[in-house]
Structure formats: structure tokens, C-alpha cells
Short mmCIF file of C-alpha atoms and ligand atoms in Angstrom, two decimals:
data_model
loop_
_atom_site.label_atom_id
_atom_site.label_comp_id
_atom_site.label_asym_id
_atom_site.label_seq_id
_atom_site.Cartn_x
_atom_site.Cartn_y
_atom_site.Cartn_z
CA MET A 167 -0.01 -0.02 0.04
CA THR A 168 1.33 3.41 -0.91
CA ILE A 169 0.24 6.09 1.51
CA ASN A 170 2.13 9.30 0.77
CA SER A 171 3.13 11.65 3.61
CA LYS A 172 1.12 14.46 2.17
CA ASN A 173 -2.04 12.29 2.68
CA SER A 174 -1.01 11.04 6.20
CA LYS A 175 0.01 14.31 7.57
CA ASN A 176 -3.18 15.03 9.59
CA LEU A 177 -3.37 11.61 11.15
CA ASN A 178 -2.85 11.42 14.83
CA LYS A 179 -0.32 9.25 16.45
CA LEU A 180 -0.90 5.59 16.28
CA LYS A 181 0.33 3.72 19.27
CA ASN A 182 -2.39 2.03 21.09
CA VAL A 183 -5.33 0.09 19.64
CA VAL A 184 -8.27 -1.51 20.99
CA ILE A 185 -10.13 -4.38 19.28
CA ILE A 186 -13.53 -5.33 20.55
CA GLY A 187 -14.75 -8.92 20.00
CA ASN A 188 -13.60 -12.48 20.96
CA GLY A 189 -13.19 -14.48 17.77
CA GLY A 190 -10.76 -15.57 15.08
CA ARG A 191 -11.55 -12.37 13.20
CA GLU A 192 -10.36 -10.17 16.02
CA ASN A 193 -7.27 -12.29 16.60
CA ALA A 194 -6.46 -11.96 12.79
CA LEU A 195 -6.99 -8.23 12.89
CA ALA A 196 -4.70 -8.02 15.83
CA TRP A 197 -2.12 -10.17 14.03
CA ALA A 198 -2.12 -7.77 10.99
CA ILE A 199 -2.14 -4.53 13.10
CA GLU A 200 0.74 -5.68 15.08
CA LYS A 201 3.01 -5.83 12.15
CA ASN A 202 3.22 -1.87 12.05
CA THR A 203 6.15 -0.81 14.10
CA LEU A 204 4.17 2.33 15.31
CA ILE A 205 2.03 0.19 17.38
CA LYS A 206 2.87 -0.35 21.00
CA LYS A 207 0.06 -2.20 22.38
CA ILE A 208 -3.20 -3.96 21.33
CA PHE A 209 -6.00 -4.50 23.79
CA LEU A 210 -8.61 -7.06 22.98
CA ILE A 211 -11.88 -6.64 24.74
CA PRO A 212 -12.24 -9.58 25.70
CA GLY A 213 -10.27 -11.66 23.13
CA ASN A 214 -9.79 -15.28 23.81
CA ALA A 215 -7.07 -17.84 24.89
CA GLY A 216 -5.28 -17.26 21.66
CA SER A 217 -5.07 -13.43 21.89
CA GLU A 218 -2.03 -13.08 24.15
CA ARG A 219 -0.01 -15.42 21.87
CA ILE A 220 0.06 -12.51 19.47
CA ASN A 221 2.71 -9.89 19.93
CA LYS A 222 1.91 -6.70 21.71
CA CYS A 223 -1.54 -8.16 22.62
CA GLN A 224 -3.24 -7.98 26.05
CA ARG A 225 -6.79 -9.03 26.99
CA ILE A 226 -9.03 -6.82 29.03
CA LEU A 227 -11.92 -8.75 30.60
CA ILE A 228 -14.54 -6.12 31.02
CA ASP A 229 -18.23 -6.12 29.96
CA ILE A 230 -18.57 -3.59 26.86
CA ASN A 231 -22.24 -3.19 27.84
CA GLU A 232 -21.15 -1.51 31.15
CA ARG A 233 -20.45 1.56 29.21
CA LYS A 234 -19.39 3.91 31.85
CA THR A 235 -16.73 1.37 32.99
CA LEU A 236 -15.75 0.79 29.49
CA ILE A 237 -15.03 4.59 28.97
CA GLN A 238 -13.22 4.94 32.28
CA LYS A 239 -10.91 1.96 31.21
CA LEU A 240 -10.46 3.28 27.66
CA ASP A 241 -9.53 6.77 29.01
CA LEU A 242 -6.77 5.36 31.14
CA LEU A 243 -5.25 3.37 28.19
CA GLU A 244 -4.59 6.31 25.75
CA ILE A 245 -6.21 4.75 22.95
CA ASP A 246 -5.69 5.98 19.33
CA LEU A 247 -8.01 3.69 17.54
CA ILE A 248 -10.79 1.22 18.35
CA VAL A 249 -11.92 -1.38 16.00
CA ILE A 250 -15.31 -3.12 16.54
CA GLY A 251 -15.38 -6.62 15.24
CA PRO A 252 -18.73 -8.28 15.67
CA GLU A 253 -22.16 -6.99 14.44
CA ILE A 254 -24.03 -7.20 17.87
CA PRO A 255 -22.20 -4.28 19.59
CA LEU A 256 -22.39 -2.22 16.28
CA SER A 257 -26.05 -2.86 16.10
CA LYS A 258 -26.42 -1.63 19.71
CA GLY A 259 -24.83 1.63 18.76
CA LEU A 260 -21.41 1.08 20.44
CA GLY A 261 -19.69 2.90 17.41
CA ASP A 262 -21.83 6.06 18.12
CA PHE A 263 -21.35 5.94 21.80
CA LEU A 264 -17.53 5.76 21.50
CA ARG A 265 -17.29 8.36 18.91
CA ALA A 266 -19.57 10.59 21.03
CA ASN A 267 -16.85 10.03 23.80
CA ASN A 268 -14.07 11.35 21.21
CA PHE A 269 -12.54 8.15 20.20
CA ASN A 270 -11.51 7.31 16.74
CA VAL A 271 -13.61 4.15 15.84
CA PHE A 272 -13.44 1.90 12.90
CA GLY A 273 -17.03 0.49 12.79
CA PRO A 274 -20.26 2.12 11.53
CA GLY A 275 -22.87 3.61 13.86
CA ILE A 276 -26.31 2.17 14.42
CA GLU A 277 -27.74 3.61 11.32
CA GLY A 278 -25.12 2.10 9.11
CA ALA A 279 -25.15 -1.20 10.98
CA ARG A 280 -28.83 -1.53 10.04
CA LEU A 281 -27.68 -2.80 6.55
CA GLU A 282 -26.95 -6.04 8.52
CA TYR A 283 -29.37 -5.99 11.45
CA SER A 284 -32.47 -5.58 9.40
CA LYS A 285 -32.66 -7.57 6.11
CA SER A 286 -35.90 -5.79 5.22
CA TRP A 287 -34.41 -2.39 5.62
CA ALA A 288 -31.47 -3.58 3.45
CA LYS A 289 -33.72 -4.74 0.73
CA GLU A 290 -35.55 -1.51 0.69
CA PHE A 291 -32.37 0.22 0.63
CA MET A 292 -31.34 -1.73 -2.29
CA GLN A 293 -34.62 -1.29 -4.02
CA GLY A 294 -34.35 2.55 -3.49
CA ALA A 295 -30.93 2.81 -5.10
CA ASN A 296 -31.53 0.29 -7.83
CA ILE A 297 -28.92 -2.04 -6.58
CA PRO A 298 -29.28 -5.60 -8.14
CA SER A 299 -30.72 -8.08 -5.72
CA ALA A 300 -33.23 -10.84 -5.53
CA ASN A 301 -36.91 -9.85 -5.58
CA PHE A 302 -38.40 -9.91 -2.12
CA TRP A 303 -41.58 -9.45 0.00
CA LYS A 304 -41.58 -8.21 3.45
CA VAL A 305 -44.18 -9.86 5.64
CA THR A 306 -45.48 -9.56 9.32
CA SER A 307 -48.04 -12.42 9.50
CA PHE A 308 -48.37 -16.07 8.57
CA GLU A 309 -51.37 -15.53 6.44
CA GLU A 310 -49.60 -12.77 4.43
CA ALA A 311 -46.64 -15.07 3.78
CA GLU A 312 -48.87 -18.01 2.92
CA GLU A 313 -50.63 -15.99 0.23
CA ILE A 314 -47.29 -14.98 -1.43
CA ILE A 315 -45.88 -18.54 -1.20
CA ASN A 316 -49.01 -20.05 -2.72
CA SER A 317 -49.00 -17.56 -5.58
CA SER A 318 -45.40 -17.86 -6.31
CA GLU A 319 -44.16 -20.37 -9.00
CA ASN A 320 -41.24 -21.80 -6.88
CA PRO A 321 -40.32 -22.20 -3.27
CA LEU A 322 -39.03 -18.82 -1.73
CA VAL A 323 -36.19 -18.21 0.40
CA VAL A 324 -37.35 -17.33 3.97
CA LYS A 325 -35.28 -14.90 6.08
CA ALA A 326 -35.82 -13.70 9.67
CA ASP A 327 -35.33 -9.93 9.53
CA GLY A 328 -32.89 -9.47 12.49
CA LEU A 329 -29.65 -10.91 13.72
CA ALA A 330 -29.76 -14.59 14.07
CA SER A 331 -26.08 -15.66 14.05
CA GLY A 332 -26.25 -16.95 10.46
CA LYS A 333 -29.16 -19.30 11.26
CA GLY A 334 -32.17 -17.12 10.30
CA VAL A 335 -32.06 -18.01 6.61
CA PHE A 336 -33.97 -21.15 5.06
CA ILE A 337 -33.68 -22.29 1.51
CA PRO A 338 -36.76 -24.67 1.29
CA GLU A 339 -37.02 -27.17 -1.43
CA THR A 340 -40.88 -27.19 -1.35
CA LYS A 341 -43.67 -24.62 -0.40
CA ASN A 342 -44.54 -26.79 2.50
CA GLU A 343 -41.00 -26.34 3.82
CA CYS A 344 -41.34 -22.67 3.27
CA LEU A 345 -44.42 -22.52 5.41
CA GLN A 346 -42.78 -24.60 8.15
CA ALA A 347 -39.92 -22.20 8.15
CA ILE A 348 -42.31 -19.17 8.35
CA LYS A 349 -44.21 -20.93 11.25
CA LEU A 350 -40.99 -21.55 13.24
CA ILE A 351 -39.84 -17.88 12.92
CA PHE A 352 -43.23 -16.31 13.63
CA GLU A 353 -43.46 -18.72 16.58
CA GLY A 354 -40.52 -17.01 18.10
CA LYS A 355 -37.44 -19.16 17.22
CA PHE A 356 -35.33 -15.95 16.77
CA GLY A 357 -37.19 -13.78 19.24
CA ASN A 358 -37.68 -10.14 18.08
CA ALA A 359 -35.33 -10.87 15.18
CA GLY A 360 -38.32 -12.75 13.63
CA LYS A 361 -41.15 -10.24 13.98
CA ILE A 362 -40.68 -9.52 10.31
CA ILE A 363 -39.78 -12.04 7.63
CA VAL A 364 -38.27 -11.41 4.24
CA LEU A 365 -39.34 -13.81 1.44
CA GLU A 366 -36.86 -13.75 -1.56
CA GLU A 367 -36.95 -15.15 -5.10
CA ARG A 368 -34.22 -18.02 -5.00
CA ILE A 369 -31.38 -17.01 -7.29
CA GLN A 370 -28.42 -19.11 -8.53
CA GLY A 371 -24.70 -18.70 -8.90
CA PRO A 372 -21.50 -18.68 -7.07
CA GLU A 373 -21.07 -16.58 -3.97
CA VAL A 374 -18.34 -14.01 -3.49
CA SER A 375 -17.24 -11.61 -0.73
CA VAL A 376 -16.17 -7.89 -1.57
CA PHE A 377 -14.98 -5.70 1.25
CA ALA A 378 -14.86 -1.94 1.09
CA LEU A 379 -13.12 0.05 3.90
CA CYS A 380 -15.12 3.24 4.25
CA ASP A 381 -14.58 6.65 5.88
CA GLY A 382 -18.01 8.04 5.43
CA ASP A 383 -17.21 9.38 1.98
CA LYS A 384 -14.53 7.50 0.20
CA TYR A 385 -13.53 3.77 0.11
CA VAL A 386 -10.66 1.35 -0.64
CA LEU A 387 -11.47 -2.12 -1.70
CA LEU A 388 -9.62 -5.21 -0.04
CA PRO A 389 -8.85 -8.48 -1.91
CA THR A 390 -12.06 -10.59 -2.75
CA ALA A 391 -12.76 -13.89 -0.92
CA GLN A 392 -15.15 -16.87 -1.17
CA ASP A 393 -16.12 -18.68 1.96
CA HIS A 394 -17.96 -21.94 2.56
CA LYS A 395 -21.06 -21.77 4.56
CA ARG A 396 -22.22 -25.34 4.54
CA LEU A 397 -21.09 -27.76 7.23
CA ASN A 398 -20.10 -30.73 5.00
CA ASP A 399 -18.12 -31.51 2.05
CA ASN A 400 -19.62 -30.90 -1.39
CA ASP A 401 -21.64 -27.95 0.12
CA GLN A 402 -24.04 -30.32 1.99
CA GLY A 403 -25.44 -30.05 5.36
CA PRO A 404 -26.67 -26.99 7.46
CA ASN A 405 -25.57 -23.38 7.10
CA THR A 406 -22.76 -22.46 9.55
CA GLY A 407 -20.97 -19.24 10.27
CA GLY A 408 -18.28 -20.34 7.81
CA MET A 409 -16.18 -23.47 7.46
CA GLY A 410 -13.28 -22.05 5.47
CA ALA A 411 -12.39 -19.43 2.86
CA TYR A 412 -9.84 -18.57 0.22
CA SER A 413 -8.58 -15.21 -1.19
CA PRO A 414 -8.57 -13.73 -3.71
CA THR A 415 -11.13 -15.44 -5.83
CA PRO A 416 -10.14 -15.84 -9.48
CA LEU A 417 -13.84 -15.69 -10.28
CA ILE A 418 -13.78 -11.97 -10.07
CA THR A 419 -11.43 -10.65 -12.88
CA LYS A 420 -10.42 -6.95 -13.04
CA ASP A 421 -13.18 -6.22 -15.45
CA TYR A 422 -15.86 -8.02 -13.40
CA LEU A 423 -14.73 -6.11 -10.37
CA LYS A 424 -15.21 -2.82 -12.33
CA LYS A 425 -18.87 -3.89 -13.01
CA ILE A 426 -19.41 -4.79 -9.36
CA ILE A 427 -18.10 -1.35 -8.28
CA LYS A 428 -20.22 0.35 -10.79
CA VAL A 429 -23.62 -1.33 -10.05
CA ILE A 430 -23.14 -2.26 -6.44
CA VAL A 431 -20.28 -0.76 -4.41
CA GLU A 432 -20.62 2.88 -5.52
CA PRO A 433 -24.40 2.94 -5.65
CA THR A 434 -24.31 1.51 -1.99
CA ILE A 435 -21.88 4.16 -0.82
CA ASN A 436 -23.70 7.01 -2.53
CA GLU A 437 -27.09 5.88 -1.09
CA LEU A 438 -25.55 5.86 2.38
CA LYS A 439 -24.45 9.33 1.78
CA ARG A 440 -27.77 10.26 0.32
CA LYS A 441 -29.50 9.10 3.56
CA LYS A 442 -26.84 11.09 5.63
CA ILE A 443 -25.41 7.96 7.01
CA GLU A 444 -21.64 8.51 7.76
CA TYR A 445 -20.49 4.92 7.44
CA ARG A 446 -16.93 4.59 8.96
CA GLY A 447 -15.97 0.96 8.81
CA VAL A 448 -15.94 -2.07 6.56
CA LEU A 449 -18.75 -2.78 4.22
CA TYR A 450 -19.03 -6.29 3.36
CA PHE A 451 -20.96 -7.23 0.22
CA GLY A 452 -22.01 -10.84 -0.02
CA LEU A 453 -22.69 -11.28 -3.79
CA MET A 454 -24.02 -13.98 -5.98
CA ILE A 455 -22.70 -14.14 -9.60
CA THR A 456 -25.80 -14.92 -11.40
CA ALA A 457 -26.36 -15.32 -15.15
CA SER A 458 -27.79 -11.78 -15.31
CA GLY A 459 -24.89 -10.17 -13.46
CA PRO A 460 -23.78 -9.87 -9.80
CA LYS A 461 -26.60 -9.51 -7.08
CA VAL A 462 -26.27 -8.58 -3.38
CA ILE A 463 -27.45 -11.48 -1.13
CA GLU A 464 -26.61 -9.67 2.03
CA TYR A 465 -24.71 -6.72 3.49
CA ASN A 466 -22.49 -7.10 6.62
CA CYS A 467 -21.33 -4.14 8.67
CA ARG A 468 -18.01 -5.80 9.72
CA PHE A 469 -15.35 -8.32 8.53
CA GLY A 470 -16.61 -11.69 7.72
CA ASP A 471 -15.46 -14.52 9.63
CA PRO A 472 -13.46 -16.56 8.39
CA GLU A 473 -12.73 -14.20 5.28
CA CYS A 474 -10.96 -11.90 7.68
CA GLN A 475 -8.52 -14.53 8.91
CA THR A 476 -7.91 -15.46 5.23
CA ILE A 477 -7.27 -11.99 4.01
CA MET A 478 -5.26 -10.47 6.92
CA PRO A 479 -2.11 -12.32 6.21
CA LEU A 480 -2.17 -10.83 2.75
CA MET A 481 -2.02 -7.15 4.18
CA ASP A 482 1.14 -5.34 4.63
CA LYS A 483 2.05 -3.36 7.70
CA GLU A 484 0.13 -0.11 6.54
CA PHE A 485 -3.17 -1.88 6.97
CA VAL A 486 -3.77 -0.37 10.40
CA VAL A 487 -3.08 3.23 8.91
CA LEU A 488 -6.05 2.47 6.58
CA LEU A 489 -8.27 1.65 9.41
CA GLN A 490 -7.25 4.82 11.33
CA LYS A 491 -7.91 6.95 8.07
CA CYS A 492 -11.29 5.40 7.82
CA ALA A 493 -12.03 5.99 11.55
CA MET A 494 -10.96 9.67 11.13
CA GLY A 495 -12.78 10.29 7.77
CA GLN A 496 -9.46 10.81 6.12
CA LEU A 497 -9.27 8.35 3.18
CA VAL A 498 -8.03 9.94 -0.01
CA GLY A 499 -9.60 7.28 -1.98
CA ASP A 500 -6.76 6.48 -4.36
CA GLU A 501 -4.67 4.60 -1.49
CA LYS A 502 -3.20 1.56 -3.36
CA ILE A 503 -3.22 -1.49 -0.99
CA GLU A 504 -0.18 -3.41 -1.54
CA VAL A 505 -1.09 -6.98 -0.85
CA SER A 506 1.08 -9.98 -0.98
CA ASN A 507 1.41 -11.80 -4.18
CA LYS A 508 0.53 -15.06 -2.57
CA VAL A 509 -2.83 -16.44 -2.18
CA SER A 510 -4.35 -17.51 1.00
CA GLY A 511 -6.58 -20.36 2.35
CA CYS A 512 -8.37 -20.98 5.64
CA VAL A 513 -9.77 -24.14 7.22
CA ILE A 514 -11.95 -23.96 10.23
CA ALA A 515 -11.91 -26.73 12.97
CA THR A 516 -15.13 -27.15 14.67
CA SER A 517 -16.56 -28.93 17.82
CA LYS A 518 -18.53 -32.15 17.19
CA GLY A 519 -22.26 -31.10 16.81
CA TYR A 520 -21.74 -27.56 15.52
CA PRO A 521 -23.75 -25.67 14.34
CA MET A 522 -26.46 -27.46 16.59
CA ASP A 523 -25.62 -28.61 20.14
CA TYR A 524 -21.87 -29.24 21.02
CA LYS A 525 -19.92 -29.52 24.11
CA THR A 526 -16.92 -27.42 25.13
CA GLY A 527 -13.92 -27.71 27.54
CA TYR A 528 -11.79 -30.18 25.52
CA PRO A 529 -7.98 -29.68 25.72
CA ILE A 530 -6.44 -28.62 22.35
CA LYS A 531 -3.22 -30.18 21.37
CA ILE A 532 -1.08 -28.57 18.72
CA GLY A 533 1.85 -30.44 17.31
CA GLU A 534 4.70 -28.95 15.14
CA ILE A 535 3.25 -26.49 12.66
CA ASP A 536 5.05 -25.00 9.71
CA SER A 537 6.75 -21.82 10.72
CA LYS A 538 6.41 -19.93 7.52
CA ASP A 539 3.20 -18.44 6.23
CA THR A 540 0.98 -20.53 8.47
CA GLN A 541 -1.19 -18.98 11.26
CA ILE A 542 -3.57 -20.43 13.78
CA PHE A 543 -6.10 -17.99 14.96
CA ASP A 544 -8.25 -19.00 17.94
CA SER A 545 -12.01 -18.69 17.32
CA GLY A 546 -13.67 -20.21 20.36
CA THR A 547 -11.08 -21.21 23.01
CA ARG A 548 -10.41 -20.42 26.73
CA LEU A 549 -8.01 -21.12 29.35
CA SER A 550 -8.95 -23.87 31.93
CA LYS A 551 -8.40 -23.45 35.54
CA ASP A 552 -5.22 -25.27 35.03
CA GLY A 553 -3.94 -23.11 32.33
CA VAL A 554 -4.74 -25.49 29.45
CA VAL A 555 -6.35 -24.05 26.27
CA VAL A 556 -9.60 -25.86 25.90
CA THR A 557 -12.33 -25.51 23.27
CA ASP A 558 -15.00 -22.98 24.06
CA GLY A 559 -17.29 -22.56 21.00
CA GLY A 560 -18.63 -24.21 17.90
CA ARG A 561 -15.95 -22.90 15.72
CA VAL A 562 -12.72 -23.55 17.61
CA LEU A 563 -9.93 -22.32 15.59
CA SER A 564 -8.85 -21.28 12.09
CA LEU A 565 -5.77 -22.66 10.37
CA VAL A 566 -4.59 -20.24 7.61
CA CYS A 567 -1.73 -20.76 4.95
CA GLN A 568 -0.28 -18.70 2.20
CA GLU A 569 1.48 -19.99 -0.86
CA GLN A 570 2.14 -19.23 -4.55
CA ASP A 571 -1.00 -21.13 -5.74
CA PHE A 572 -4.09 -22.69 -4.08
CA ASP A 573 -3.06 -26.22 -4.60
CA LYS A 574 -0.04 -25.51 -2.41
CA VAL A 575 -1.99 -23.62 0.07
CA PHE A 576 -4.46 -26.36 0.74
CA GLU A 577 -1.79 -29.05 0.72
CA LYS A 578 -0.17 -27.14 3.38
CA ALA A 579 -3.37 -26.39 5.31
CA TYR A 580 -4.50 -29.91 5.31
CA ARG A 581 -0.97 -31.31 6.20
CA ASN A 582 -0.82 -28.83 9.16
CA ILE A 583 -4.45 -29.24 10.49
CA LYS A 584 -3.67 -32.90 11.01
CA LYS A 585 -1.20 -31.84 13.71
CA ILE A 586 -4.02 -30.25 15.73
CA ASN A 587 -6.22 -32.29 17.92
CA PHE A 588 -9.09 -32.02 20.30
CA GLU A 589 -11.98 -34.36 21.06
CA GLY A 590 -14.75 -34.27 18.41
CA MET A 591 -12.63 -32.07 16.15
CA PHE A 592 -14.29 -31.73 12.72
CA TYR A 593 -13.25 -29.82 9.45
CA ARG A 594 -14.27 -29.94 5.92
CA ASN A 595 -11.80 -31.57 3.46
CA ASP A 596 -12.72 -29.69 0.41
CA ILE A 597 -12.26 -26.07 1.32
CA GLY A 598 -11.13 -24.28 -2.08
CA TYR A 599 -12.20 -27.01 -4.21
CA GLN A 600 -13.15 -24.45 -6.73
CA VAL A 601 -9.57 -23.32 -7.13
CA ARG A 602 -7.70 -26.65 -6.52
CA THR A 603 -6.63 -28.24 -9.77
CA ASN A 604 -5.75 -31.35 -7.80
CA TYR A 605 -9.25 -31.78 -6.42
CA SER A 606 -12.37 -32.99 -8.20
CA LYS A 607 -15.72 -32.62 -6.45
CA GLY A 608 -17.02 -35.53 -4.63
CA GLU A 609 -13.66 -37.18 -4.29
CA LEU A 610 -12.86 -36.27 -0.70
CA SER A 611 -16.18 -36.66 1.14
CA GLN A 612 -15.88 -37.38 4.74
P1 AMP B 587 -27.66 -14.61 4.18
O1 AMP B 587 -27.58 -14.67 5.66
O2 AMP B 587 -28.75 -13.57 3.66
O3 AMP B 587 -26.33 -14.22 3.55
O4 AMP B 587 -28.12 -15.98 3.63
C1 AMP B 587 -27.17 -16.97 4.04
C2 AMP B 587 -27.05 -17.94 2.60
O5 AMP B 587 -28.29 -18.31 2.13
C3 AMP B 587 -26.25 -17.25 1.53
O6 AMP B 587 -24.94 -17.19 1.71
C4 AMP B 587 -26.79 -17.98 0.28
O7 AMP B 587 -25.97 -19.10 0.15
C5 AMP B 587 -28.26 -18.38 0.69
N1 AMP B 587 -29.18 -17.49 0.09
C6 AMP B 587 -29.58 -16.17 0.73
N2 AMP B 587 -30.45 -15.61 0.02
C7 AMP B 587 -30.51 -16.33 -1.22
C8 AMP B 587 -31.40 -16.14 -2.40
N3 AMP B 587 -32.15 -15.15 -2.47
N4 AMP B 587 -31.34 -17.09 -3.30
C9 AMP B 587 -30.58 -18.08 -3.27
N5 AMP B 587 -29.64 -18.33 -2.03
C10 AMP B 587 -29.68 -17.52 -1.04
#
């Protein structure tokens, strides 16, 4: 990345950074931010058992919802930049609150976060700005939904309006299944998040993720990525928070990216501005590449997990400067991000039973892992009373590798992941199948 000094001259000092969140995404951000020699200390609130393995990192175990205590603590730490990782605090207005207390915050306010925490609002936003997306209906009663389902030609995709940890989307094969999903949601499966339902026309095509770092006015794009949402090989099984990813995706050529920018990225940023929403943070576009062009499946108001773990090792040490520029509304817009010429891949190890019920507390053993271009970012781990790192979530850790090509990346990833062990450990064997020439679909089913 080339940031000339002219552009950087108004930036404040950059020594101490806070990252809010406790997953693999936050550890990967810390790992990338730490590379910059300006950085003295990174505080993760609360982080997890893997956080303090990263240079300069320290955990702070306070409740971010105790806002008075949070501010008191932050004031003592002389913080130059706060990065908010997850969507829940963003949707509760933590970004606005911290900005009102004079902190530089990377993460949108409550208005911008609505792009993620209300699917119906996001659909109306896209409709208003002519941004390509699947046709939709917003419904608030079973009867209303039933009428639409019965009059539609094919089964529709059913989505709870609010945040549901990636579990609020149903892709039914029959109209009857549609109605069952609607019943489940309206009966309260997702609480208030299911008071409104969005029904969507089902569209087809490969999915890709595009990320724009925004400062409220300008933006810079990060490398693209492709994740794997289904639990099992061959894209079978239930949707999860993400089982692995790779970056960049060769599916998005330079020309196709130009098209995405023209019909999706810039219209979205312009519409935010038109609505007077000053969006300072990352805008994640979950896209489907359909026969009639790219369409938005969803917006997220934060980095995707595991895409973040996959992309961060490709960033150079100036990445944190970009985050600071976004937080301060000082992007120039022509910053060139100089990313590694390698490609990156990530495989997630999960607890047995995830994304449904699973047990935690199993010790994690890690053998000798390659030392070069290989990272382990803890996602759901904690320290036991005896100081042993144990499992503490559905997604336990992310193993990430970089190499010259994807065949080498995934050979390395799968060779290394075999050196990690905990009871019930599960992972997909076919992450990156789209870009591996040595893999043919179906060959590696578990
Ligand atoms: P979302 O949480 O909205 O990203 O949806 C989760 C997943 O459901 C997406 O990654 C897609 O695989 C799938 N999906 C969502 N909306 C649609 C749609 N309209 N047509 C086809 N698949 C969809």
C-alpha cells in the first residue's frame, strides 16, 4: 500500500489500539495490526485464549455493555484507534457511543449497521438505489406469507429480519417447507429478530465476498474472498458461520470487479451518503454471480469470519493506517493497497455437533506446525483453571496458510491441520475445491 506523507500528515499518532470482540476475526485483525512498528499495544476486549499469543496483545476482561466502566478504562489506556469486530455491539450503537466520547472508531454507527441487522431495511435500501438483488416481499403475518408462497411459482427463500447468528435463513425445496420455516420464525425461534420475515426469490450462482473500507465518503477495496457456509463437503448440510475460505477469488476478474463497483459498491456508498449515514468501517458485500450479473445477497457491517482470517495475512504493515484513516474520515480514496502476491486459504476446525448442540472444555493439542506463512487464529477457546487451552465454542480455530497457488495452500493447510487435535474436532476436506486443480468434487467426502 502506498500512502504518501502528504495524505497522512493530519493523522494522529498511532500507538495503542483496542479491538472489540472474541473470535478468530479479532485475533487476525490484531495479528495484522501488530506488524506496524508504530503500534505499541493492542488491547482485545475480551479476546480469547489465543489473543495473548499474538505480539503486543493484552486482553481486558470487562463487559462492553457496562459503558461507563468501558469509557473509564479506555481513558486510562490512551487509545488512538478502536476497531469493533462483531455485528452485535455495532447494532447496539457502540460505534456512536464511543465516537461521542471522542474516540476514533472503525465500525459504523447504529444507522449504518442496519444494513446488516435488518434484512428488510437492507432490501428497501437496495430497491431505493436500484442495486441488483433478488426480488423480495416483507411480511409480518403467517397469512400474508402464505398467500405469497401459494401464488409464487417456486419455493421462496425465507429470512428472519434481524440478527440470528447466520441461522435465520432457510432455503426450502418445497412450498410446504417454506411454510414450516415461516411458522417456526413467527412462533419466536429467533425472538424479536423474527417479528418481520423477508421472502426472497431464489437466485443461483457462485457466491463471493467483496470488502470496502469506508470513511464516510471515500472507500478502498480489499482483496475478494469466497467462503464455505455449509457444514459438510460438497456444500452439503446445514449453514454455519463459515467452515473455511480463500482469497482472492479468480472468479472476479479486473473487469468484473469494475462492474461490481459500478452497479453495487458505488451505488451503495452513494445511497448511504444520500441518507446522511456516515459509514466509517468495513462494508461487506455478500454477492451472488448470477447469469444476469452480480446481485447482493446480503450486506454485513463488519469483516466476515473466516474471510478476515484469510485476508489479513495478505495485508502489509500499513493496513492499520488505513483503518485509522477510515475512523478519522481521512481516506484519500486512491490509496493503493499493496497486498502479498501469494494466495491465502483458511480451514476452520469445529466442535462435534456444531452448528447445533456441542460440548466445550476439551483440551487442544497442537503439534509442530510449519513456521512460515501459516497461522492459527483461535476462534472459540479459553484457558481452563489449570492453564490449559480448551475448546469454548462451535468454531474452535482457524488454520490459515499462504502460498504461490491454491494447490500448495490447501496441501499445506490440510497437512498442518492434522497436527491439531481435540476431542470431536471436525473440518471440511474440500475447502477451496473451486480453485484446486488437484481436487475433483466428490472425491474427498468425509
Ligand atoms: P444471508 O444470511 O442472507 O447471506 O444468507 C445465507 C445464505 O443463504 C447465503 O450465503 C446464500 O447461500 C443463501 N441465500 C440467501 N439468499 C438467497 C437467495 N435469494 N437465493 C439463493 N440463495 C440465497
